[in-house]
Amino acid sequence: VVVISAVSGLGTALVSGHTNADTYHVDAYGQVVRQQTAAGRPLTAETPSLARSLSSKPNALSLRTTPYALSAATLSNVQLQTIAALTRRTEQIFGCPQDIEWAIENDQLYLLQARPITTLLAEPEPPDGQLNLWDNSNIAESYPGVTTPLTFSFARRAYEEVYRQFCRIMGVPNNIITDHSTTFRHMLGFIQGRIYYNLLSWYRVLALLPGYKLNRRFMEQMMGVKESLPDELLAEQTPPSRGDRLRDTLYLGRTLTGLIVNYLLLPRRIDAFYDRLNNALGSERPDLKQKRPDELVAYYRNLESQLLTRWDAPLINDFFAMIFYGILRQLAEKWCGDTHGTLQNALLSGTGGIVSAEPAAHIRCMAQLTAGDNKFITLLANGSLAEILSAIPARPAFEAQYNAYLEKFGDRCLEELKLESPTLHDDPLPLLRSVGQLARHLEPPPTSYQNGAHPSPQTTASDLANKQVRASLSGHPWRRLIFNWVLKNARRLIRNRENLRFERTRLFGRARQIFIELGRNLHALDLLADPRDIFYLEVEEIFGFITGVATTTNLNALANLRRTEFERYQKLPSPPDRFETRGIVSNYQLPITNYQSSPVQPNTDASFPNSQFPTPNPQFSILNSQFSILQGLGCSPGIVRGPVRIVTDPKNTILQPGEILIAQRTDPGWIILFSAAAGLLVEHGSLLSHAAIVSREMRLPAIVALKGITHWLKDGDLVEFNGSTGEVRKL
């Protein structure tokens, strides 16, 4: 427990005894377990003795206790969590409990002094055990925030099987795959209800393939990982002995052959995958309500055997997309003089054929069909779902478009890979609201540079990029041939990557249906208090109960226990996007650095190289609003100027014309807002994330990896950004 004493104003008043302090006890989870405020106890304004004490010090500031300080708690919960985290980190650095002095000024936390607490007998031992490295840079786009045990158990099983199969397809011998079984089982981690990549497992899998050092760099780029592997973990990747070199050479040749064969056969594999998926899912949605629980289990196992463990084409395609995108970026820098690393994004914009961009076009089409129907537009924007659905049949053209949208994209939703997320089939109101809002503001494309996208870079960025390439490669026919071949492959593979991701949505949507029906069945049998309690159970716990191999049969009590735990996770600050643990992971004291409610964060010092708190970079500072420029990764070209809208709940957000959409993360469900946005700024993500790919396809100027932008800006702030350079300027 960390004990915190705090007063408003200068700490001199507390030390001298003229002011009573608020006292807080904060536990290891950042929860305030005890609190005693100074309100109601003697608190004086500036006393004569205190005034004399202060006046005797040159440059001392006078302290007056305000009425607010008499009645209100000095610190917010987030500030308390921040101070507690700083205290624990200071203890780790110095190796014993610390008595620290701190101050907060302009939302910046400062560590003023640290002294060892000598009265405590035992000193904590430094963390020991195996080092693990956790990172959610890209996976948080698919699984943002806290998710449920059902989703994690489903995702973990899928990752284990598909990457085991991927290595087999790429020519890795079966005995080596078997030796790495533990690695495949630990591709993902579950930290305080949040899904993380276990990066060491990913590197171990990648190390089985040829060109490991090259692939590692490309993988980090695709996943959006901002730091390379620590030296301690890199040492593990070194071949253990010289005696294995001959075997490794033969193995390398076999694997390289597998790479070439799989590259050549990839189009055929993708076609076969689509056929297999369509046959497994069927052309129509089955009526799962008519199936018994044991039949639902059998249906799931069939999908698992046909698809979940045969996810070969998407994995191979993703691997080559990673390779060719990385090569394209290197060639653009080396041969075309692209010093900013933005040319490849312009070359990849607007290539066409990406299914994830289709919803925006369908939404605009539905909005155009309602043009002039002011009564219906008002109903779409403000009416209840029942009222809107009852009015749709009177408009056959709109009804046809609406039904076609749900038929193709009904499984898309916010946080769509979380099994607990309701889909558009369950609740189409966000879609209808988006159509109504867009219909209100349909107008010709802007012809002037005012509160919206600058049309010139938006429409000609790809042409300008191609012109730059032609000029740079003029007189170098072999370079031009190689560059065009790499560009063609990068376009094809990235398009495939996004389209195959859509097929994953279809499969997850069917799995979601199965578990929802199982929840209803178990609730009807009084085995669960609520049908949605099914999401607090793991896949094999559910199936084991139905098939008779469960070790715990009180599903209701288990679900209640998990719900209580996960409700607590929802209240905790998020762990960092990247951190290390040692020993028992779930018992490790995690650093607390991601705050959603307040910009206050620990002020760390670069002289602490082992600090779990990333050293703040002034360029990315979220603590001081005086910085006028923020730098991220430009992923879709175009210059935009306009007011910003920070969106945390896209279901209940309506963008006004010219507004720039800002979000911590996006997933395919956010597409309902993309068509109304003048531009897109995302706090997380990589150059191959969904937001980057779809914004390029829609020619929507966008930047990702803008660390801290949701704290740096507030609704209505006027900014200008360049989707090529990744620079955002506050005006």
Tab-separated table of N, CA and C in Angstrom, residues 12-153:
chain	number	residue	atom	x	y	z
A	12	THR	N	5.059	23.743	2.171
A	12	THR	CA	5.594	24.326	3.404
A	12	THR	C	4.552	24.330	4.507
A	13	ALA	N	3.302	24.574	4.119
A	13	ALA	CA	2.235	24.631	5.118
A	13	ALA	C	2.035	23.283	5.792
A	14	LEU	N	2.217	22.190	5.036
A	14	LEU	CA	2.062	20.858	5.618
A	14	LEU	C	3.219	20.551	6.566
A	15	VAL	N	4.442	20.861	6.133
A	15	VAL	CA	5.617	20.570	6.951
A	15	VAL	C	5.581	21.357	8.255
A	16	SER	N	5.122	22.613	8.187
A	16	SER	CA	5.103	23.461	9.377
A	16	SER	C	3.930	23.161	10.296
A	17	GLY	N	2.975	22.347	9.823
A	17	GLY	CA	1.834	21.989	10.651
A	17	GLY	C	0.691	22.975	10.613
A	18	HIS	N	0.743	23.948	9.721
A	18	HIS	CA	-0.320	24.947	9.655
A	18	HIS	C	-1.506	24.469	8.824
A	19	THR	N	-1.337	23.408	8.066
A	19	THR	CA	-2.412	22.899	7.213
A	19	THR	C	-2.505	21.390	7.376
A	20	ASN	N	-3.721	20.894	7.467
A	20	ASN	CA	-3.943	19.455	7.513
A	20	ASN	C	-3.950	18.895	6.097
A	21	ALA	N	-3.476	17.677	5.953
A	21	ALA	CA	-3.358	17.063	4.632
A	21	ALA	C	-4.485	16.078	4.385
A	22	ASP	N	-4.824	15.918	3.108
A	22	ASP	CA	-5.629	14.776	2.695
A	22	ASP	C	-4.709	13.556	2.675
A	23	THR	N	-5.201	12.438	3.174
A	23	THR	CA	-4.390	11.219	3.229
A	23	THR	C	-5.114	10.100	2.489
A	24	TYR	N	-4.375	9.382	1.645
A	24	TYR	CA	-4.949	8.323	0.826
A	24	TYR	C	-4.078	7.076	0.945
A	25	HIS	N	-4.734	5.914	0.914
A	25	HIS	CA	-4.033	4.639	0.846
A	25	HIS	C	-4.395	3.997	-0.496
A	26	VAL	N	-3.382	3.731	-1.329
A	26	VAL	CA	-3.598	3.202	-2.677
A	26	VAL	C	-2.972	1.819	-2.760
A	27	ASP	N	-3.781	0.820	-3.168
A	27	ASP	CA	-3.266	-0.548	-3.200
A	27	ASP	C	-2.506	-0.829	-4.490
A	28	ALA	N	-2.084	-2.093	-4.637
A	28	ALA	CA	-1.237	-2.467	-5.772
A	28	ALA	C	-1.958	-2.378	-7.102
A	29	TYR	N	-3.306	-2.338	-7.087
A	29	TYR	CA	-4.073	-2.248	-8.317
A	29	TYR	C	-4.453	-0.808	-8.654
A	30	GLY	N	-3.941	0.150	-7.874
A	30	GLY	CA	-4.272	1.542	-8.125
A	30	GLY	C	-5.597	1.973	-7.544
A	31	GLN	N	-6.189	1.134	-6.684
A	31	GLN	CA	-7.467	1.456	-6.072
A	31	GLN	C	-7.245	2.157	-4.730
A	32	VAL	N	-8.035	3.197	-4.463
A	32	VAL	CA	-7.971	3.893	-3.179
A	32	VAL	C	-8.764	3.077	-2.163
A	33	VAL	N	-8.076	2.481	-1.193
A	33	VAL	CA	-8.731	1.614	-0.214
A	33	VAL	C	-9.071	2.361	1.068
A	34	ARG	N	-8.471	3.527	1.252
A	34	ARG	CA	-8.772	4.333	2.436
A	34	ARG	C	-8.500	5.791	2.104
A	35	GLN	N	-9.360	6.660	2.595
A	35	GLN	CA	-9.210	8.071	2.268
A	35	GLN	C	-9.682	8.919	3.442
A	36	GLN	N	-8.892	9.908	3.813
A	36	GLN	CA	-9.262	10.849	4.868
A	36	GLN	C	-8.909	12.245	4.380
A	37	THR	N	-9.925	13.045	4.108
A	37	THR	CA	-9.681	14.388	3.607
A	37	THR	C	-9.625	15.376	4.753
A	38	ALA	N	-9.050	16.519	4.475
A	38	ALA	CA	-8.908	17.558	5.488
A	38	ALA	C	-10.190	18.340	5.689
A	39	ALA	N	-11.193	18.151	4.827
A	39	ALA	CA	-12.446	18.885	4.948
A	39	ALA	C	-13.090	18.602	6.294
A	40	GLY	N	-13.536	19.647	6.991
A	40	GLY	CA	-14.185	19.482	8.279
A	40	GLY	C	-13.225	19.557	9.431
A	41	ARG	N	-11.893	19.511	9.162
A	41	ARG	CA	-10.901	19.641	10.214
A	41	ARG	C	-10.312	21.046	10.155
A	42	PRO	N	-9.656	21.505	11.226
A	42	PRO	CA	-9.151	22.878	11.245
A	42	PRO	C	-8.211	23.128	10.077
A	43	LEU	N	-8.592	24.061	9.255
A	43	LEU	CA	-7.741	24.509	8.158
A	43	LEU	C	-7.750	26.026	8.192
A	44	THR	N	-6.622	26.637	8.248
A	44	THR	CA	-6.573	28.087	8.371
A	44	THR	C	-6.113	28.704	7.079
A	45	ALA	N	-6.482	29.950	6.931
A	45	ALA	CA	-5.888	30.716	5.846
A	45	ALA	C	-4.488	31.096	6.282
A	46	GLU	N	-3.881	31.981	5.595
A	46	GLU	CA	-2.501	32.340	5.923
A	46	GLU	C	-2.434	32.908	7.337
A	47	THR	N	-1.686	32.261	8.224
A	47	THR	CA	-1.557	32.709	9.606
A	47	THR	C	-0.352	33.621	9.738
A	48	PRO	N	-0.324	34.449	10.819
A	48	PRO	CA	0.829	35.347	10.981
A	48	PRO	C	2.148	34.604	11.029
A	49	SER	N	2.185	33.471	11.771
A	49	SER	CA	3.456	32.744	11.880
A	49	SER	C	3.888	32.175	10.546
A	50	LEU	N	2.892	31.661	9.786
A	50	LEU	CA	3.231	31.126	8.469
A	50	LEU	C	3.677	32.248	7.543
A	51	ALA	N	3.008	33.398	7.662
A	51	ALA	CA	3.399	34.529	6.826
A	51	ALA	C	4.828	34.955	7.126
A	52	ARG	N	5.177	34.966	8.432
A	52	ARG	CA	6.539	35.349	8.798
A	52	ARG	C	7.541	34.326	8.258
A	53	SER	N	7.125	33.041	8.369
A	53	SER	CA	8.022	31.986	7.886
A	53	SER	C	8.283	32.129	6.400
A	54	LEU	N	7.206	32.414	5.651
A	54	LEU	CA	7.353	32.544	4.212
A	54	LEU	C	8.116	33.807	3.832
A	55	SER	N	7.821	34.900	4.560
A	55	SER	CA	8.451	36.167	4.205
A	55	SER	C	9.941	36.161	4.474
A	56	SER	N	10.372	35.253	5.364
A	56	SER	CA	11.802	35.189	5.667
A	56	SER	C	12.597	34.505	4.572
A	57	LYS	N	11.876	33.889	3.626
A	57	LYS	CA	12.557	33.169	2.551
A	57	LYS	C	12.486	34.002	1.276
A	58	PRO	N	13.588	34.314	0.691
A	58	PRO	CA	13.553	35.070	-0.563
A	58	PRO	C	12.853	34.263	-1.648
A	59	ASN	N	12.084	34.956	-2.473
A	59	ASN	CA	11.363	34.357	-3.608
A	59	ASN	C	10.290	33.371	-3.169
A	60	ALA	N	9.956	33.307	-1.863
A	60	ALA	CA	8.902	32.396	-1.426
A	60	ALA	C	7.550	32.927	-1.867
A	61	LEU	N	6.631	32.017	-2.164
A	61	LEU	CA	5.286	32.392	-2.581
A	61	LEU	C	4.352	32.348	-1.393
A	62	SER	N	3.424	33.270	-1.324
A	62	SER	CA	2.431	33.277	-0.255
A	62	SER	C	1.407	32.192	-0.521
A	63	LEU	N	0.962	31.540	0.534
A	63	LEU	CA	-0.017	30.459	0.423
A	63	LEU	C	-1.304	30.880	1.094
A	64	ARG	N	-2.390	30.789	0.364
A	64	ARG	CA	-3.700	31.027	0.959
A	64	ARG	C	-4.570	29.805	0.666
A	65	THR	N	-5.263	29.361	1.663
A	65	THR	CA	-6.142	28.213	1.492
A	65	THR	C	-7.491	28.706	1.001
A	66	THR	N	-7.907	28.232	-0.154
A	66	THR	CA	-9.155	28.709	-0.737
A	66	THR	C	-10.320	27.926	-0.178
A	67	PRO	N	-11.538	28.455	-0.318
A	67	PRO	CA	-12.713	27.687	0.114
A	67	PRO	C	-12.792	26.340	-0.580
A	68	TYR	N	-12.345	26.277	-1.855
A	68	TYR	CA	-12.369	25.002	-2.576
A	68	TYR	C	-11.479	23.981	-1.883
A	69	ALA	N	-10.283	24.457	-1.433
A	69	ALA	CA	-9.354	23.537	-0.775
A	69	ALA	C	-9.897	23.038	0.545
A	70	LEU	N	-10.800	23.813	1.156
A	70	LEU	CA	-11.367	23.393	2.428
A	70	LEU	C	-12.363	22.262	2.259
A	71	SER	N	-12.993	22.179	1.099
A	71	SER	CA	-14.100	21.241	0.961
A	71	SER	C	-13.837	20.111	-0.017
A	72	ALA	N	-12.929	20.302	-0.955
A	72	ALA	CA	-12.747	19.313	-2.014
A	72	ALA	C	-11.497	18.482	-1.773
A	73	ALA	N	-11.522	17.234	-2.257
A	73	ALA	CA	-10.328	16.397	-2.191
A	73	ALA	C	-9.234	17.018	-3.049
A	74	THR	N	-8.009	16.904	-2.584
A	74	THR	CA	-6.898	17.563	-3.270
A	74	THR	C	-6.567	16.892	-4.598
A	75	LEU	N	-6.660	15.556	-4.653
A	75	LEU	CA	-6.223	14.806	-5.821
A	75	LEU	C	-7.363	13.993	-6.403
A	76	SER	N	-7.348	13.847	-7.717
A	76	SER	CA	-8.294	12.955	-8.384
A	76	SER	C	-7.786	11.522	-8.295
A	77	ASN	N	-8.651	10.570	-8.623
A	77	ASN	CA	-8.244	9.162	-8.583
A	77	ASN	C	-7.089	8.888	-9.537
A	78	VAL	N	-7.134	9.486	-10.719
A	78	VAL	CA	-6.078	9.239	-11.696
A	78	VAL	C	-4.753	9.821	-11.214
A	79	GLN	N	-4.794	11.007	-10.594
A	79	GLN	CA	-3.568	11.575	-10.045
A	79	GLN	C	-3.003	10.698	-8.929
A	80	LEU	N	-3.894	10.141	-8.099
A	80	LEU	CA	-3.444	9.240	-7.038
A	80	LEU	C	-2.773	8.006	-7.618
A	81	GLN	N	-3.366	7.442	-8.662
A	81	GLN	CA	-2.778	6.264	-9.296
A	81	GLN	C	-1.414	6.592	-9.894
A	82	THR	N	-1.287	7.783	-10.447
A	82	THR	CA	-0.022	8.198	-11.042
A	82	THR	C	1.066	8.340	-9.989
A	83	ILE	N	0.732	9.003	-8.875
A	83	ILE	CA	1.708	9.192	-7.798
A	83	ILE	C	2.100	7.846	-7.197
A	84	ALA	N	1.118	6.959	-7.006
A	84	ALA	CA	1.416	5.638	-6.458
A	84	ALA	C	2.343	4.863	-7.384
A	85	ALA	N	2.087	4.941	-8.699
A	85	ALA	CA	2.946	4.244	-9.656
A	85	ALA	C	4.365	4.796	-9.626
A	86	LEU	N	4.497	6.117	-9.517
A	86	LEU	CA	5.822	6.726	-9.428
A	86	LEU	C	6.541	6.285	-8.156
A	87	THR	N	5.807	6.200	-7.048
A	87	THR	CA	6.394	5.762	-5.782
A	87	THR	C	6.921	4.332	-5.894
A	88	ARG	N	6.123	3.446	-6.478
A	88	ARG	CA	6.542	2.050	-6.612
A	88	ARG	C	7.748	1.934	-7.549
A	89	ARG	N	7.744	2.730	-8.608
A	89	ARG	CA	8.882	2.659	-9.529
A	89	ARG	C	10.156	3.173	-8.858
A	90	THR	N	10.031	4.217	-8.052
A	90	THR	CA	11.186	4.735	-7.315
A	90	THR	C	11.725	3.668	-6.366
A	91	GLU	N	10.817	2.925	-5.739
A	91	GLU	CA	11.227	1.831	-4.853
A	91	GLU	C	11.991	0.766	-5.628
A	92	GLN	N	11.514	0.444	-6.838
A	92	GLN	CA	12.203	-0.560	-7.651
A	92	GLN	C	13.599	-0.083	-8.048
A	93	ILE	N	13.723	1.182	-8.373
A	93	ILE	CA	15.013	1.717	-8.827
A	93	ILE	C	16.046	1.676	-7.709
A	94	PHE	N	15.648	2.081	-6.497
A	94	PHE	CA	16.599	2.175	-5.392
A	94	PHE	C	16.667	0.898	-4.553
A	95	GLY	N	15.756	-0.049	-4.788
A	95	GLY	CA	15.855	-1.338	-4.122
A	95	GLY	C	15.322	-1.385	-2.709
A	96	CYS	N	14.616	-0.356	-2.263
A	96	CYS	CA	14.022	-0.367	-0.927
A	96	CYS	C	12.879	0.639	-0.893
A	97	PRO	N	11.969	0.523	0.085
A	97	PRO	CA	10.850	1.468	0.177
A	97	PRO	C	11.351	2.906	0.269
A	98	GLN	N	10.617	3.826	-0.355
A	98	GLN	CA	11.047	5.214	-0.439
A	98	GLN	C	9.987	6.164	0.115
A	99	ASP	N	10.479	7.216	0.748
A	99	ASP	CA	9.652	8.349	1.156
A	99	ASP	C	9.961	9.465	0.162
A	100	ILE	N	8.997	9.786	-0.705
A	100	ILE	CA	9.279	10.753	-1.763
A	100	ILE	C	8.518	12.047	-1.521
A	101	GLU	N	9.047	13.119	-2.055
A	101	GLU	CA	8.354	14.398	-2.107
A	101	GLU	C	8.077	14.700	-3.571
A	102	TRP	N	6.908	15.206	-3.840
A	102	TRP	CA	6.473	15.414	-5.212
A	102	TRP	C	5.680	16.716	-5.301
A	103	ALA	N	5.424	17.134	-6.511
A	103	ALA	CA	4.602	18.320	-6.743
A	103	ALA	C	3.937	18.190	-8.102
A	104	ILE	N	2.764	18.796	-8.217
A	104	ILE	CA	2.062	18.852	-9.502
A	104	ILE	C	1.865	20.319	-9.866
A	105	GLU	N	2.345	20.686	-11.040
A	105	GLU	CA	2.140	22.041	-11.542
A	105	GLU	C	1.759	21.960	-13.007
A	106	ASN	N	0.652	22.613	-13.361
A	106	ASN	CA	0.174	22.599	-14.748
A	106	ASN	C	0.025	21.170	-15.265
A	107	ASP	N	-0.568	20.314	-14.418
A	107	ASP	CA	-0.833	18.920	-14.791
A	107	ASP	C	0.430	18.103	-15.041
A	108	GLN	N	1.572	18.576	-14.563
A	108	GLN	CA	2.831	17.837	-14.694
A	108	GLN	C	3.266	17.376	-13.307
A	109	LEU	N	3.515	16.079	-13.162
A	109	LEU	CA	3.979	15.528	-11.893
A	109	LEU	C	5.503	15.566	-11.843
A	110	TYR	N	6.053	16.104	-10.752
A	110	TYR	CA	7.502	16.205	-10.578
A	110	TYR	C	7.928	15.406	-9.349
A	111	LEU	N	9.000	14.652	-9.487
A	111	LEU	CA	9.632	13.986	-8.352
A	111	LEU	C	10.705	14.925	-7.810
A	112	LEU	N	10.517	15.418	-6.578
A	112	LEU	CA	11.420	16.407	-6.001
A	112	LEU	C	12.543	15.769	-5.196
A	113	GLN	N	12.199	14.704	-4.460
A	113	GLN	CA	13.194	14.121	-3.559
A	113	GLN	C	12.762	12.718	-3.192
A	114	ALA	N	13.731	11.841	-2.954
A	114	ALA	CA	13.445	10.477	-2.514
A	114	ALA	C	14.416	10.102	-1.412
A	115	ARG	N	13.865	9.539	-0.329
A	115	ARG	CA	14.687	9.098	0.808
A	115	ARG	C	14.296	7.673	1.163
A	116	PRO	N	15.250	6.821	1.526
A	116	PRO	CA	14.897	5.454	1.943
A	116	PRO	C	14.160	5.467	3.275
A	117	ILE	N	13.196	4.558	3.409
A	117	ILE	CA	12.492	4.379	4.683
A	117	ILE	C	13.265	3.326	5.465
A	118	THR	N	14.035	3.767	6.425
A	118	THR	CA	14.960	2.874	7.137
A	118	THR	C	14.287	2.092	8.246
A	119	THR	N	13.054	2.459	8.608
A	119	THR	CA	12.391	1.781	9.725
A	119	THR	C	11.788	0.454	9.319
A	120	LEU	N	11.658	0.206	8.020
A	120	LEU	CA	11.113	-1.069	7.560
A	120	LEU	C	12.224	-2.106	7.551
A	121	LEU	N	11.946	-3.281	8.109
A	121	LEU	CA	12.978	-4.302	8.282
A	121	LEU	C	13.344	-4.966	6.964
A	122	ALA	N	12.341	-5.319	6.175
A	122	ALA	CA	12.595	-6.098	4.967
A	122	ALA	C	12.640	-5.189	3.750
A	123	GLU	N	13.587	-5.431	2.898
A	123	GLU	CA	13.675	-4.708	1.652
A	123	GLU	C	13.194	-5.617	0.527
A	124	PRO	N	12.424	-5.075	-0.413
A	124	PRO	CA	11.917	-5.924	-1.493
A	124	PRO	C	13.037	-6.378	-2.413
A	125	GLU	N	12.984	-7.621	-2.805
A	125	GLU	CA	13.966	-8.121	-3.749
A	125	GLU	C	13.583	-7.671	-5.151
A	126	PRO	N	14.571	-7.407	-5.986
A	126	PRO	CA	14.244	-7.015	-7.354
A	126	PRO	C	13.516	-8.157	-8.058
A	127	PRO	N	12.644	-7.824	-9.009
A	127	PRO	CA	11.903	-8.868	-9.712
A	127	PRO	C	12.846	-9.880	-10.342
A	128	ASP	N	12.498	-11.150	-10.222
A	128	ASP	CA	13.342	-12.208	-10.742
A	128	ASP	C	12.479	-13.139	-11.572
A	129	GLY	N	13.118	-13.939	-12.405
A	129	GLY	CA	12.398	-14.893	-13.225
A	129	GLY	C	12.539	-14.565	-14.693
A	130	GLN	N	11.879	-15.364	-15.522
A	130	GLN	CA	11.984	-15.204	-16.967
A	130	GLN	C	11.421	-13.863	-17.411
A	131	LEU	N	12.152	-13.216	-18.308
A	131	LEU	CA	11.718	-11.936	-18.851
A	131	LEU	C	10.712	-12.169	-19.969
A	132	ASN	N	9.595	-11.458	-19.910
A	132	ASN	CA	8.602	-11.474	-20.980
A	132	ASN	C	8.387	-10.051	-21.466
A	133	LEU	N	8.099	-9.924	-22.749
A	133	LEU	CA	7.872	-8.617	-23.357
A	133	LEU	C	6.482	-8.604	-23.972
A	134	TRP	N	5.664	-7.644	-23.547
A	134	TRP	CA	4.267	-7.565	-23.978
A	134	TRP	C	4.050	-6.288	-24.783
A	135	ASP	N	3.288	-6.399	-25.865
A	135	ASP	CA	3.044	-5.242	-26.728
A	135	ASP	C	1.667	-5.387	-27.371
A	136	ASN	N	0.892	-4.309	-27.366
A	136	ASN	CA	-0.436	-4.370	-27.989
A	136	ASN	C	-0.560	-3.385	-29.142
A	137	SER	N	0.586	-3.001	-29.751
A	137	SER	CA	0.595	-1.933	-30.745
A	137	SER	C	-0.434	-2.145	-31.848
A	138	ASN	N	-0.556	-3.344	-32.354
A	138	ASN	CA	-1.474	-3.581	-33.463
A	138	ASN	C	-2.693	-4.395	-33.053
A	139	ILE	N	-2.530	-5.296	-32.106
A	139	ILE	CA	-3.658	-6.157	-31.752
A	139	ILE	C	-4.747	-5.384	-31.021
A	140	ALA	N	-4.390	-4.254	-30.409
A	140	ALA	CA	-5.405	-3.449	-29.722
A	140	ALA	C	-6.394	-2.843	-30.702
A	141	GLU	N	-6.045	-2.807	-31.988
A	141	GLU	CA	-7.009	-2.360	-32.993
A	141	GLU	C	-8.136	-3.376	-33.132
A	142	SER	N	-7.804	-4.650	-32.975
A	142	SER	CA	-8.812	-5.707	-33.064
A	142	SER	C	-9.484	-5.981	-31.730
A	143	TYR	N	-8.716	-5.859	-30.643
A	143	TYR	CA	-9.247	-6.163	-29.308
A	143	TYR	C	-8.951	-4.996	-28.363
A	144	PRO	N	-9.594	-3.854	-28.565
A	144	PRO	CA	-9.297	-2.702	-27.702
A	144	PRO	C	-9.871	-2.867	-26.302
A	145	GLY	N	-9.160	-2.329	-25.320
A	145	GLY	CA	-9.673	-2.310	-23.953
A	145	GLY	C	-9.838	-3.699	-23.370
A	146	VAL	N	-10.726	-3.789	-22.394
A	146	VAL	CA	-10.984	-5.055	-21.701
A	146	VAL	C	-11.904	-5.920	-22.549
A	147	THR	N	-11.536	-7.173	-22.721
A	147	THR	CA	-12.394	-8.127	-23.409
A	147	THR	C	-12.749	-9.246	-22.438
A	148	THR	N	-13.428	-10.265	-22.897
A	148	THR	CA	-13.958	-11.297	-22.012
A	148	THR	C	-13.168	-12.595	-22.134
A	149	PRO	N	-13.289	-13.486	-21.139
A	149	PRO	CA	-12.590	-14.773	-21.212
A	149	PRO	C	-12.963	-15.586	-22.447
A	150	LEU	N	-14.220	-15.511	-22.884
A	150	LEU	CA	-14.619	-16.280	-24.058
A	150	LEU	C	-13.857	-15.804	-25.290
A	151	THR	N	-13.801	-14.502	-25.488
A	151	THR	CA	-13.087	-13.965	-26.645
A	151	THR	C	-11.612	-14.328	-26.596
A	152	PHE	N	-10.988	-14.187	-25.432
A	152	PHE	CA	-9.557	-14.501	-25.350
A	152	PHE	C	-9.298	-15.976	-25.611
A	153	SER	N	-10.094	-16.851	-25.030
A	153	SER	CA	-9.868	-18.283	-25.233
A	153	SER	C	-10.071	-18.661	-26.695
